[in-house]
GROMACS .gro file of N, CA and C in nm:
model
  369
    1GLN      N    1  -0.177   1.812   0.618
    1GLN     CA    2  -0.199   1.788   0.509
    1GLN      C    3  -0.087   1.693   0.420
    2VAL      N    4  -0.135   1.590   0.388
    2VAL     CA    5  -0.057   1.478   0.322
    2VAL      C    6  -0.107   1.463   0.175
    3GLN      N    7   0.011   1.472   0.090
    3GLN     CA    8  -0.037   1.447  -0.085
    3GLN      C    9   0.046   1.330  -0.107
    4LEU      N   10  -0.042   1.200  -0.171
    4LEU     CA   11   0.043   1.091  -0.186
    4LEU      C   12   0.013   1.067  -0.357
    5VAL      N   13   0.130   1.028  -0.407
    5VAL     CA   14   0.137   0.998  -0.543
    5VAL      C   15   0.201   0.846  -0.565
    6GLU      N   16   0.097   0.764  -0.631
    6GLU     CA   17   0.143   0.582  -0.641
    6GLU      C   18   0.222   0.584  -0.746
    7SER      N   19   0.320   0.477  -0.781
    7SER     CA   20   0.361   0.463  -0.908
    7SER      C   21   0.414   0.287  -0.890
    8GLY      N   22   0.436   0.268  -1.037
    8GLY     CA   23   0.517   0.140  -1.036
    8GLY      C   24   0.387  -0.014  -1.066
    9GLY      N   25   0.287   0.056  -1.084
    9GLY     CA   26   0.172  -0.035  -1.134
    9GLY      C   27   0.189  -0.088  -1.288
   10GLY      N   28   0.125  -0.204  -1.363
   10GLY     CA   29   0.172  -0.225  -1.474
   10GLY      C   30   0.094  -0.365  -1.503
   11LEU      N   31   0.136  -0.426  -1.618
   11LEU     CA   32   0.059  -0.555  -1.648
   11LEU      C   33   0.169  -0.651  -1.657
   12VAL      N   34   0.168  -0.783  -1.593
   12VAL     CA   35   0.265  -0.860  -1.552
   12VAL      C   36   0.187  -0.992  -1.568
   13GLN      N   37   0.270  -1.086  -1.523
   13GLN     CA   38   0.203  -1.225  -1.586
   13GLN      C   39   0.208  -1.304  -1.445
   14ALA      N   40   0.131  -1.408  -1.418
   14ALA     CA   41   0.117  -1.472  -1.297
   14ALA      C   42   0.273  -1.511  -1.267
   15GLY      N   43   0.264  -1.515  -1.121
   15GLY     CA   44   0.428  -1.536  -1.062
   15GLY      C   45   0.552  -1.435  -1.091
   16ASP      N   46   0.516  -1.303  -1.149
   16ASP     CA   47   0.605  -1.234  -1.161
   16ASP      C   48   0.577  -1.152  -1.061
   17SER      N   49   0.687  -1.026  -1.053
   17SER     CA   50   0.704  -0.939  -0.941
   17SER      C   51   0.673  -0.812  -0.949
   18LEU      N   52   0.619  -0.708  -0.867
   18LEU     CA   53   0.636  -0.548  -0.907
   18LEU      C   54   0.668  -0.513  -0.770
   19ARG      N   55   0.677  -0.372  -0.763
   19ARG     CA   56   0.723  -0.303  -0.653
   19ARG      C   57   0.677  -0.174  -0.685
   20LEU      N   58   0.555  -0.133  -0.614
   20LEU     CA   59   0.480  -0.022  -0.602
   20LEU      C   60   0.541   0.078  -0.494
   21SER      N   61   0.548   0.220  -0.570
   21SER     CA   62   0.572   0.316  -0.439
   21SER      C   63   0.473   0.398  -0.454
   22CYS      N   64   0.472   0.501  -0.337
   22CYS     CA   65   0.412   0.603  -0.311
   22CYS      C   66   0.507   0.703  -0.225
   23ALA      N   67   0.482   0.795  -0.308
   23ALA     CA   68   0.598   0.933  -0.289
   23ALA      C   69   0.462   1.039  -0.196
   24ALA      N   70   0.522   1.085  -0.087
   24ALA     CA   71   0.448   1.170  -0.003
   24ALA      C   72   0.498   1.293   0.014
   25SER      N   73   0.412   1.407   0.028
   25SER     CA   74   0.422   1.524   0.046
   25SER      C   75   0.419   1.548   0.186
   26GLY      N   76   0.469   1.645   0.267
   26GLY     CA   77   0.486   1.720   0.394
   26GLY      C   78   0.594   1.666   0.475
   27ARG      N   79   0.632   1.786   0.555
   27ARG     CA   80   0.745   1.740   0.664
   27ARG      C   81   0.724   1.633   0.761
   28THR      N   82   0.580   1.616   0.815
   28THR     CA   83   0.565   1.517   0.904
   28THR      C   84   0.523   1.375   0.851
   29PHE      N   85   0.573   1.358   0.744
   29PHE     CA   86   0.546   1.212   0.673
   29PHE      C   87   0.575   1.113   0.771
   30SER      N   88   0.689   1.110   0.839
   30SER     CA   89   0.737   1.020   0.942
   30SER      C   90   0.619   0.986   1.075
   31ARG      N   91   0.538   1.108   1.088
   31ARG     CA   92   0.435   1.070   1.218
   31ARG      C   93   0.325   0.986   1.141
   32TYR      N   94   0.278   0.935   1.055
   32TYR     CA   95   0.209   0.877   0.955
   32TYR      C   96   0.204   0.749   0.988
   33ALA      N   97   0.137   0.647   1.010
   33ALA     CA   98   0.121   0.526   0.958
   33ALA      C   99   0.043   0.507   0.852
   34MET      N  100   0.106   0.393   0.754
   34MET     CA  101   0.092   0.414   0.607
   34MET      C  102   0.018   0.256   0.579
   35GLY      N  103  -0.044   0.280   0.469
   35GLY     CA  104  -0.126   0.159   0.431
   35GLY      C  105  -0.141   0.132   0.286
   36TRP      N  106  -0.139   0.025   0.238
   36TRP     CA  107  -0.165  -0.031   0.096
   36TRP      C  108  -0.299  -0.083   0.113
   37PHE      N  109  -0.395  -0.047   0.015
   37PHE     CA  110  -0.537  -0.101  -0.001
   37PHE      C  111  -0.532  -0.136  -0.177
   38ARG      N  112  -0.632  -0.234  -0.183
   38ARG     CA  113  -0.648  -0.243  -0.340
   38ARG      C  114  -0.823  -0.231  -0.341
   39GLN      N  115  -0.847  -0.209  -0.503
   39GLN     CA  116  -1.015  -0.236  -0.491
   39GLN      C  117  -0.990  -0.306  -0.671
   40ALA      N  118  -1.061  -0.417  -0.660
   40ALA     CA  119  -1.088  -0.486  -0.774
   40ALA      C  120  -1.237  -0.443  -0.810
   41PRO      N  121  -1.263  -0.465  -0.971
   41PRO     CA  122  -1.378  -0.415  -1.017
   41PRO      C  123  -1.496  -0.485  -0.986
   42GLY      N  124  -1.593  -0.398  -0.934
   42GLY     CA  125  -1.711  -0.482  -0.838
   42GLY      C  126  -1.695  -0.519  -0.705
   43LYS      N  127  -1.586  -0.506  -0.646
   43LYS     CA  128  -1.566  -0.548  -0.511
   43LYS      C  129  -1.538  -0.394  -0.424
   44GLU      N  130  -1.533  -0.445  -0.307
   44GLU     CA  131  -1.484  -0.296  -0.232
   44GLU      C  132  -1.352  -0.317  -0.191
   45ARG      N  133  -1.296  -0.188  -0.149
   45ARG     CA  134  -1.167  -0.182  -0.131
   45ARG      C  135  -1.115  -0.278  -0.003
   46GLU      N  136  -1.001  -0.301  -0.015
   46GLU     CA  137  -0.944  -0.395   0.084
   46GLU      C  138  -0.805  -0.353   0.152
   47PHE      N  139  -0.802  -0.397   0.278
   47PHE     CA  140  -0.636  -0.380   0.326
   47PHE      C  141  -0.573  -0.469   0.242
   48VAL      N  142  -0.467  -0.413   0.254
   48VAL     CA  143  -0.344  -0.497   0.164
   48VAL      C  144  -0.239  -0.526   0.284
   49ALA      N  145  -0.162  -0.407   0.330
   49ALA     CA  146  -0.043  -0.427   0.405
   49ALA      C  147  -0.039  -0.274   0.488
   50GLY      N  148   0.013  -0.293   0.608
   50GLY     CA  149   0.013  -0.167   0.665
   50GLY      C  150   0.152  -0.149   0.755
   51ILE      N  151   0.166  -0.058   0.791
   51ILE     CA  152   0.309   0.006   0.859
   51ILE      C  153   0.314   0.104   0.956
   52SER      N  154   0.337   0.103   1.079
   52SER     CA  155   0.347   0.199   1.170
   52SER      C  156   0.461   0.308   1.122
   53TRP      N  157   0.449   0.429   1.196
   53TRP     CA  158   0.540   0.539   1.152
   53TRP      C  159   0.713   0.522   1.194
   54THR      N  160   0.705   0.399   1.269
   54THR     CA  161   0.848   0.380   1.328
   54THR      C  162   0.901   0.257   1.236
   55SER      N  163   0.789   0.183   1.171
   55SER     CA  164   0.831   0.088   1.093
   55SER      C  165   0.832  -0.044   1.194
   56GLY      N  166   0.804  -0.023   1.293
   56GLY     CA  167   0.844  -0.138   1.388
   56GLY      C  168   0.703  -0.244   1.408
   57HIS      N  169   0.625  -0.193   1.349
   57HIS     CA  170   0.488  -0.254   1.329
   57HIS      C  171   0.444  -0.287   1.180
   58THR      N  172   0.431  -0.402   1.121
   58THR     CA  173   0.368  -0.420   0.990
   58THR      C  174   0.245  -0.512   1.007
   59GLY      N  175   0.155  -0.525   0.895
   59GLY     CA  176   0.064  -0.611   0.917
   59GLY      C  177   0.011  -0.648   0.758
   60TYR      N  178  -0.045  -0.745   0.755
   60TYR     CA  179  -0.086  -0.825   0.592
   60TYR      C  180  -0.221  -0.895   0.593
   61ALA      N  181  -0.279  -0.855   0.478
   61ALA     CA  182  -0.392  -0.933   0.472
   61ALA      C  183  -0.346  -1.102   0.444
   62ASP      N  184  -0.421  -1.149   0.472
   62ASP     CA  185  -0.395  -1.321   0.445
   62ASP      C  186  -0.380  -1.348   0.322
   63SER      N  187  -0.429  -1.290   0.242
   63SER     CA  188  -0.429  -1.337   0.071
   63SER      C  189  -0.296  -1.308   0.037
   64VAL      N  190  -0.201  -1.182   0.108
   64VAL     CA  191  -0.092  -1.151   0.061
   64VAL      C  192   0.057  -1.226   0.153
   65LYS      N  193   0.007  -1.259   0.289
   65LYS     CA  194   0.115  -1.279   0.378
   65LYS      C  195   0.214  -1.369   0.300
   66GLY      N  196   0.319  -1.310   0.311
   66GLY     CA  197   0.405  -1.434   0.260
   66GLY      C  198   0.480  -1.369   0.142
   67ARG      N  199   0.398  -1.323   0.039
   67ARG     CA  200   0.456  -1.271  -0.073
   67ARG      C  201   0.456  -1.101  -0.108
   68PHE      N  202   0.406  -1.058  -0.038
   68PHE     CA  203   0.409  -0.894  -0.024
   68PHE      C  204   0.498  -0.835   0.092
   69THR      N  205   0.559  -0.754   0.056
   69THR     CA  206   0.619  -0.652   0.176
   69THR      C  207   0.616  -0.522   0.181
   70ILE      N  208   0.579  -0.466   0.298
   70ILE     CA  209   0.593  -0.310   0.282
   70ILE      C  210   0.684  -0.296   0.359
   71SER      N  211   0.731  -0.153   0.308
   71SER     CA  212   0.856  -0.076   0.392
   71SER      C  213   0.811   0.083   0.365
   72ARG      N  214   0.924   0.136   0.444
   72ARG     CA  215   0.908   0.288   0.395
   72ARG      C  216   1.049   0.346   0.456
   73ASP      N  217   1.054   0.452   0.406
   73ASP     CA  218   1.191   0.573   0.413
   73ASP      C  219   1.137   0.680   0.457
   74ASN      N  220   1.140   0.730   0.582
   74ASN     CA  221   1.105   0.838   0.630
   74ASN      C  222   1.206   0.958   0.583
   75ALA      N  223   1.297   0.916   0.545
   75ALA     CA  224   1.420   1.008   0.511
   75ALA      C  225   1.371   1.048   0.369
   76LYS      N  226   1.339   0.976   0.276
   76LYS     CA  227   1.287   1.009   0.129
   76LYS      C  228   1.141   1.000   0.123
   77ASN      N  229   1.071   1.010   0.255
   77ASN     CA  230   0.883   1.043   0.244
   77ASN      C  231   0.835   0.948   0.123
   78THR      N  232   0.890   0.789   0.134
   78THR     CA  233   0.844   0.682   0.036
   78THR      C  234   0.797   0.582   0.132
   79VAL      N  235   0.721   0.519   0.090
   79VAL     CA  236   0.620   0.392   0.137
   79VAL      C  237   0.642   0.298   0.010
   80SER      N  238   0.660   0.150   0.032
   80SER     CA  239   0.690   0.090  -0.094
   80SER      C  240   0.623  -0.053  -0.083
   81LEU      N  241   0.573  -0.132  -0.163
   81LEU     CA  242   0.511  -0.256  -0.159
   81LEU      C  243   0.577  -0.346  -0.273
   82GLN      N  244   0.644  -0.462  -0.200
   82GLN     CA  245   0.698  -0.539  -0.307
   82GLN      C  246   0.625  -0.637  -0.299
   83MET      N  247   0.579  -0.683  -0.438
   83MET     CA  248   0.461  -0.784  -0.476
   83MET      C  249   0.566  -0.876  -0.528
   84ASN      N  250   0.538  -1.034  -0.480
   84ASN     CA  251   0.634  -1.139  -0.552
   84ASN      C  252   0.513  -1.242  -0.566
   85THR      N  253   0.555  -1.321  -0.668
   85THR     CA  254   0.448  -1.424  -0.679
   85THR      C  255   0.328  -1.384  -0.695
   86LEU      N  256   0.318  -1.304  -0.820
   86LEU     CA  257   0.148  -1.230  -0.817
   86LEU      C  258   0.061  -1.345  -0.896
   87LYS      N  259  -0.034  -1.328  -0.838
   87LYS     CA  260  -0.147  -1.393  -0.905
   87LYS      C  261  -0.255  -1.310  -0.976
   88PRO      N  262  -0.365  -1.398  -1.075
   88PRO     CA  263  -0.461  -1.328  -1.121
   88PRO      C  264  -0.561  -1.250  -1.034
   89GLU      N  265  -0.566  -1.290  -0.921
   89GLU     CA  266  -0.664  -1.251  -0.808
   89GLU      C  267  -0.603  -1.112  -0.751
   90ASP      N  268  -0.472  -1.087  -0.738
   90ASP     CA  269  -0.419  -0.974  -0.720
   90ASP      C  270  -0.454  -0.842  -0.807
   91THR      N  271  -0.506  -0.868  -0.928
   91THR     CA  272  -0.579  -0.750  -1.014
   91THR      C  273  -0.631  -0.653  -0.948
   92ALA      N  274  -0.613  -0.507  -0.940
   92ALA     CA  275  -0.683  -0.435  -0.915
   92ALA      C  276  -0.624  -0.301  -0.909
   93VAL      N  277  -0.666  -0.176  -0.869
   93VAL     CA  278  -0.630  -0.082  -0.834
   93VAL      C  279  -0.580  -0.052  -0.716
   94TYR      N  280  -0.461  -0.014  -0.694
   94TYR     CA  281  -0.383  -0.027  -0.567
   94TYR      C  282  -0.355   0.124  -0.512
   95TYR      N  283  -0.419   0.118  -0.388
   95TYR     CA  284  -0.391   0.274  -0.328
   95TYR      C  285  -0.289   0.278  -0.193
   96CYS      N  286  -0.250   0.413  -0.192
   96CYS     CA  287  -0.159   0.415  -0.080
   96CYS      C  288  -0.232   0.525   0.025
   97ALA      N  289  -0.222   0.489   0.146
   97ALA     CA  290  -0.288   0.566   0.226
   97ALA      C  291  -0.213   0.605   0.333
   98ALA      N  292  -0.255   0.712   0.423
   98ALA     CA  293  -0.180   0.762   0.528
   98ALA      C  294  -0.282   0.791   0.659
   99SER      N  295  -0.243   0.752   0.783
   99SER     CA  296  -0.352   0.776   0.889
   99SER      C  297  -0.246   0.856   1.011
  100SER      N  298  -0.318   0.933   1.083
  100SER     CA  299  -0.239   1.012   1.173
  100SER      C  300  -0.282   0.937   1.315
  101LEU      N  301  -0.345   0.809   1.305
  101LEU     CA  302  -0.353   0.734   1.403
  101LEU      C  303  -0.286   0.608   1.368
  102SER      N  304  -0.284   0.522   1.475
  102SER     CA  305  -0.216   0.416   1.474
  102SER      C  306  -0.265   0.332   1.370
  103TYR      N  307  -0.132   0.256   1.343
  103TYR     CA  308  -0.152   0.183   1.187
  103TYR      C  309  -0.261   0.054   1.210
  104SER      N  310  -0.364   0.042   1.121
  104SER     CA  311  -0.480  -0.014   1.128
  104SER      C  312  -0.507  -0.067   0.970
  105HIS      N  313  -0.585  -0.203   0.977
  105HIS     CA  314  -0.642  -0.258   0.880
  105HIS      C  315  -0.764  -0.194   0.804
  106SER      N  316  -0.842  -0.082   0.896
  106SER     CA  317  -0.947  -0.013   0.847
  106SER      C  318  -0.913   0.096   0.758
  107ALA      N  319  -0.998   0.076   0.663
  107ALA     CA  320  -0.995   0.203   0.552
  107ALA      C  321  -1.056   0.343   0.633
  108THR      N  322  -1.084   0.333   0.713
  108THR     CA  323  -1.191   0.461   0.781
  108THR      C  324  -1.085   0.507   0.866
  109SER      N  325  -0.956   0.437   0.880
  109SER     CA  326  -0.855   0.507   0.992
  109SER      C  327  -0.787   0.600   0.896
  110TYR      N  328  -0.765   0.590   0.763
  110TYR     CA  329  -0.706   0.665   0.685
  110TYR      C  330  -0.732   0.773   0.641
  111ALA      N  331  -0.702   0.900   0.647
  111ALA     CA  332  -0.742   1.057   0.605
  111ALA      C  333  -0.693   1.102   0.470
  112TYR      N  334  -0.591   1.021   0.413
  112TYR     CA  335  -0.516   1.067   0.299
  112TYR      C  336  -0.514   0.947   0.228
  113TRP      N  337  -0.527   0.972   0.081
  113TRP     CA  338  -0.533   0.898  -0.002
  113TRP      C  339  -0.466   0.909  -0.156
  114GLY      N  340  -0.402   0.830  -0.189
  114GLY     CA  341  -0.351   0.846  -0.339
  114GLY      C  342  -0.444   0.843  -0.434
  115GLN      N  343  -0.400   0.866  -0.566
  115GLN     CA  344  -0.512   0.824  -0.662
  115GLN      C  345  -0.549   0.705  -0.726
  116GLY      N  346  -0.442   0.630  -0.682
  116GLY     CA  347  -0.403   0.458  -0.728
  116GLY      C  348  -0.346   0.422  -0.822
  117THR      N  349  -0.326   0.303  -0.835
  117THR     CA  350  -0.212   0.249  -0.958
  117THR      C  351  -0.261   0.139  -0.991
  118GLN      N  352  -0.309   0.104  -1.114
  118GLN     CA  353  -0.360  -0.058  -1.159
  118GLN      C  354  -0.259  -0.141  -1.196
  119VAL      N  355  -0.278  -0.252  -1.125
  119VAL     CA  356  -0.210  -0.370  -1.137
  119VAL      C  357  -0.274  -0.487  -1.189
  120THR      N  358  -0.230  -0.527  -1.292
  120THR     CA  359  -0.322  -0.632  -1.369
  120THR      C  360  -0.226  -0.748  -1.382
  121VAL      N  361  -0.251  -0.870  -1.336
  121VAL     CA  362  -0.208  -0.997  -1.352
  121VAL      C  363  -0.261  -1.075  -1.452
  122SER      N  364  -0.190  -1.118  -1.551
  122SER     CA  365  -0.272  -1.216  -1.658
  122SER      C  366  -0.194  -1.374  -1.611
  123SER      N  367  -0.320  -1.466  -1.632
  123SER     CA  368  -0.255  -1.587  -1.617
  123SER      C  369  -0.225  -1.670  -1.736
   0.00000   0.00000   0.00000
């Protein structure tokens, strides 16, 4: 069992940066692939970024590639999402998720989810 708690969301202006963090409980955190997803009002939840348990593989949605960076610290049981050059279309609730399978872009691969943190980008 893994429990996830996100933090770091907020209201920013276009072009600003934010860093989201996700704190995980459980001693086997290092064995989980981690992902960040987001859901905007009226839209489906979408993949943002993912990282393998060794940090050897990362992946990003095309819409955030070059602007967002995912990283993890297995010693601290945390995964982070550095978001730069934010755009109004990045506005959404951002969720951290953990998968005991290989890192994936599919939400169905992730068994554990945080409660989400709101990111709002004003134009």
